[in-house]
Structures are given as structure tokens and as C-alpha cells.
Amino acid sequence: PMKIGGKKRELSYALAGLTGVVIYFLLENYAVQFTLASNVGVIVSICPFFTALCVWAAGSSEEKPGKSFFIGFLAAMVGIVLINWNGLAVGGGSLLGDGMTVVAAFMWAIYSLFSRKVTEYGESVVQSTRHIFLYGLVFMLPCLPLFGFAPSVSALTNPAVIGGLLFLGVGASGICFVLWNFATAR
């Protein structure tokens, strides 16, 4: 069973759900409408860099990045700019979509701070991820009408839709979030 705690504890879970489940996914998924999916994939790979910077900025002296980190970060950013510049040159990308993806990567870093914080509350990684997803769902539900969501029960009889939902829900979201939270906790 899910353990509900005090206001500070629930706020940590809520902010993790808001930043990592809602804002991150909305920005990343809408960015694909403005830029190339390959740009999004490349840009979002900077999440670990942003995460390390956020952990350091939050005051973790044990994880202070060294000179080689910043050289690597700069090299990665230059590489991303060069790759995405090519997309802009051939007309496939956009600064709006690329910018949304950078903000999404930063939101993921903020999410990582909160997911790391919730590991202190004594729940297993699976339990805390479920708790985070609950808040993500709570924050996402009011957004659905704004984005034109129209549920279709008949679509749930289509094996391709069921397969896609299972892949995205269990594999691409559930398992990946649990693995990331496990790694962040370590």
C-alpha cells in the first residue's frame, strides 16, 4: 500500500510528478511537432549533464563536478548545436522545438532532484515511482481537455493500440522511471 506522509513529503512527490511526468513529457512530446524527432533524441541526451549540475547547485559537495565534466559538457553542447544546426539548415528543425527539448531536459534534472529526495522516505524505488506517477496523473488530468483528449473505448479493442499503451506505459515509462530512480538513488 502507498504510504501517505506529511505535507513536506507529499510536496516532494507532487513536485516530482509535476516536473518529471507532466512538464517533461508535455515539452518533449510537443517539441516533436516543431522539430525533428532525431533532434529531440539528441538534445534530451543532455539530461544527465543537467542532473549533475542541478545536484551540484543544490549543495551536494560529494558530487562536485570537476574540470573534465565541464569540458565534456561543453563538448556535448557544441556537438548538439552542430547536429541541430544542420537540421535547421535543411529545414527540418526549429529553434522552438529544440528549445522546448532543452527545457524538457532541464525539467528532467529537476525531477531527478525530487526523485532522489523521495528515496529518503523509506519506500522502495517501485513504490516511490508509483507515488510519483499518481501525482503526475493528478496534474495531467486537468490538462487533457486543453490538448483535445477524447477517450475512445472502441480504440481499446484494437490490438495495436493495446500494444502501444502497454509498451509506453509499462516499458517506456514504468520500467524506465524505476531504473532511473534506482540509479539516482545510488
Coordinates of C-alpha atoms in Angstrom, one line a residue, residues 14-176:
A14 CA 4.0 16.1 -6.1
L15 CA 6.8 18.2 -7.5
A16 CA 8.5 15.1 -8.8
G17 CA 5.2 14.1 -10.6
L18 CA 4.7 17.6 -11.9
T19 CA 8.3 18.1 -13.3
G20 CA 9.1 14.6 -14.4
V21 CA 5.8 13.2 -15.5
V22 CA 3.8 16.2 -16.7
I23 CA 6.1 19.0 -17.7
Y24 CA 8.9 16.9 -19.1
F25 CA 6.6 14.7 -21.2
L26 CA 4.4 17.6 -22.4
L27 CA 7.5 19.6 -23.5
E28 CA 9.2 16.6 -25.1
N29 CA 6.1 15.4 -26.9
Y30 CA 5.1 18.8 -28.2
A31 CA 8.7 19.6 -29.3
V32 CA 8.4 16.7 -31.8
Q33 CA 5.7 18.7 -33.6
F34 CA 8.1 21.6 -34.1
T35 CA 11.4 19.9 -34.8
L36 CA 12.9 16.6 -35.9
A37 CA 12.5 13.6 -33.6
S38 CA 16.2 13.0 -34.1
N39 CA 16.9 16.5 -32.7
V40 CA 14.7 15.7 -29.7
G41 CA 16.5 12.4 -29.1
V42 CA 20.0 14.0 -29.3
I43 CA 19.1 17.1 -27.2
V44 CA 17.4 15.1 -24.4
S45 CA 20.6 13.1 -24.0
I46 CA 22.0 16.1 -22.1
C47 CA 19.7 15.2 -19.1
P48 CA 22.5 13.5 -17.1
F49 CA 24.6 16.7 -17.5
F50 CA 21.8 18.9 -16.3
T51 CA 21.1 16.5 -13.5
A52 CA 24.7 16.6 -12.3
L53 CA 24.7 20.4 -12.5
C54 CA 21.5 20.6 -10.5
V55 CA 22.7 18.2 -7.8
W56 CA 25.8 20.2 -7.5
A57 CA 23.9 23.5 -7.4
A58 CA 21.6 22.0 -4.7
G59 CA 24.6 21.8 -2.5
S60 CA 25.9 18.2 -2.8
S61 CA 29.6 18.7 -2.1
E62 CA 30.3 15.0 -2.5
E63 CA 29.3 15.2 -6.2
K64 CA 31.1 18.4 -7.3
P65 CA 31.9 18.1 -11.0
G66 CA 35.5 18.6 -11.9
K67 CA 37.2 20.2 -14.9
S68 CA 36.8 17.2 -17.1
F69 CA 33.0 17.3 -16.5
F70 CA 32.8 20.8 -17.7
I71 CA 35.0 20.1 -20.7
G72 CA 32.8 17.1 -21.6
F73 CA 29.6 19.2 -21.1
L74 CA 30.9 21.9 -23.3
A75 CA 31.9 19.4 -26.0
A76 CA 28.5 17.7 -25.8
M77 CA 26.7 21.1 -26.1
V78 CA 28.8 22.1 -29.1
G79 CA 28.1 18.7 -30.7
I80 CA 24.3 19.1 -30.1
V81 CA 24.4 22.6 -31.6
L82 CA 26.2 21.4 -34.7
I83 CA 23.9 18.5 -35.2
N84 CA 20.8 20.6 -34.7
W85 CA 22.2 23.5 -36.8
N86 CA 22.3 21.0 -39.7
G87 CA 18.6 20.2 -39.1
L88 CA 17.8 23.9 -39.2
A89 CA 19.8 24.4 -42.4
V90 CA 17.9 21.6 -44.2
G91 CA 14.6 22.9 -43.0
G92 CA 13.7 20.0 -40.6
G93 CA 14.3 21.6 -37.2
S94 CA 13.2 24.7 -35.4
L95 CA 14.6 26.7 -32.5
L96 CA 11.2 26.5 -30.8
G97 CA 11.2 22.7 -30.8
D98 CA 14.8 22.4 -29.9
G99 CA 14.4 25.0 -27.1
M100 CA 11.4 23.1 -25.7
T101 CA 13.5 20.0 -25.6
V102 CA 16.3 21.8 -23.7
V103 CA 13.8 22.9 -21.2
A104 CA 12.4 19.4 -21.0
A105 CA 15.9 18.1 -20.3
F106 CA 16.2 20.7 -17.5
M107 CA 12.9 19.6 -16.1
W108 CA 14.1 16.1 -16.0
A109 CA 17.1 17.2 -14.0
I110 CA 14.8 18.9 -11.5
Y111 CA 12.7 15.8 -11.4
S112 CA 15.8 13.8 -10.6
L113 CA 16.5 16.0 -7.6
F114 CA 13.0 15.3 -6.3
S115 CA 13.2 11.6 -7.0
R116 CA 16.4 11.5 -5.1
K117 CA 14.8 13.3 -2.2
V118 CA 11.9 10.8 -2.0
T119 CA 14.3 7.9 -1.6
E120 CA 14.9 9.2 1.9
Y121 CA 11.3 8.4 2.9
G122 CA 11.9 4.7 3.1
E123 CA 9.7 3.4 0.3
S124 CA 11.1 1.0 -2.3
V125 CA 12.0 2.5 -5.7
V126 CA 8.9 0.9 -7.2
Q127 CA 6.7 2.3 -4.5
S128 CA 8.1 5.8 -4.8
T129 CA 7.9 5.7 -8.6
R130 CA 4.2 4.7 -8.3
H131 CA 3.6 7.5 -5.8
I132 CA 5.3 10.0 -8.2
F133 CA 3.1 8.7 -11.1
L134 CA 0.0 9.1 -9.0
Y135 CA 0.8 12.8 -8.6
G136 CA 1.7 13.0 -12.3
L137 CA -1.7 11.6 -13.2
V138 CA -3.4 14.1 -10.9
F139 CA -1.7 17.0 -12.5
M140 CA -2.1 15.7 -16.0
L141 CA -5.9 15.1 -15.8
P142 CA -6.8 18.8 -15.9
C143 CA -4.6 19.3 -18.9
L144 CA -6.4 16.6 -21.0
P145 CA -9.3 18.8 -22.3
L146 CA -6.8 21.6 -23.2
F147 CA -5.0 19.2 -25.5
G148 CA -8.1 17.8 -27.2
F149 CA -8.0 14.4 -25.5
A150 CA -11.1 12.5 -26.4
P151 CA -11.3 9.0 -24.9
S152 CA -12.3 6.2 -27.2
V153 CA -13.4 2.9 -25.6
S154 CA -13.6 1.3 -29.1
A155 CA -9.9 2.1 -29.7
L156 CA -9.1 -0.2 -26.7
T157 CA -10.3 -3.2 -28.7
N158 CA -7.5 -2.5 -31.3
P159 CA -4.5 -4.8 -30.6
A160 CA -2.1 -2.2 -31.9
V161 CA -3.5 0.4 -29.5
I162 CA -3.3 -2.0 -26.6
G163 CA 0.2 -3.0 -27.6
G164 CA 1.2 0.7 -27.8
L165 CA -0.3 1.5 -24.5
L166 CA 1.4 -1.4 -22.8
F167 CA 4.8 -0.6 -24.4
L168 CA 4.6 3.1 -23.5
G169 CA 3.0 2.6 -20.0
V170 CA 5.0 -0.4 -18.8
G171 CA 8.2 -0.3 -20.8
A172 CA 9.0 3.2 -21.9
S173 CA 7.6 4.8 -18.8
G174 CA 7.2 2.5 -15.8
I175 CA 10.4 0.4 -16.1
C176 CA 12.5 3.3 -17.4

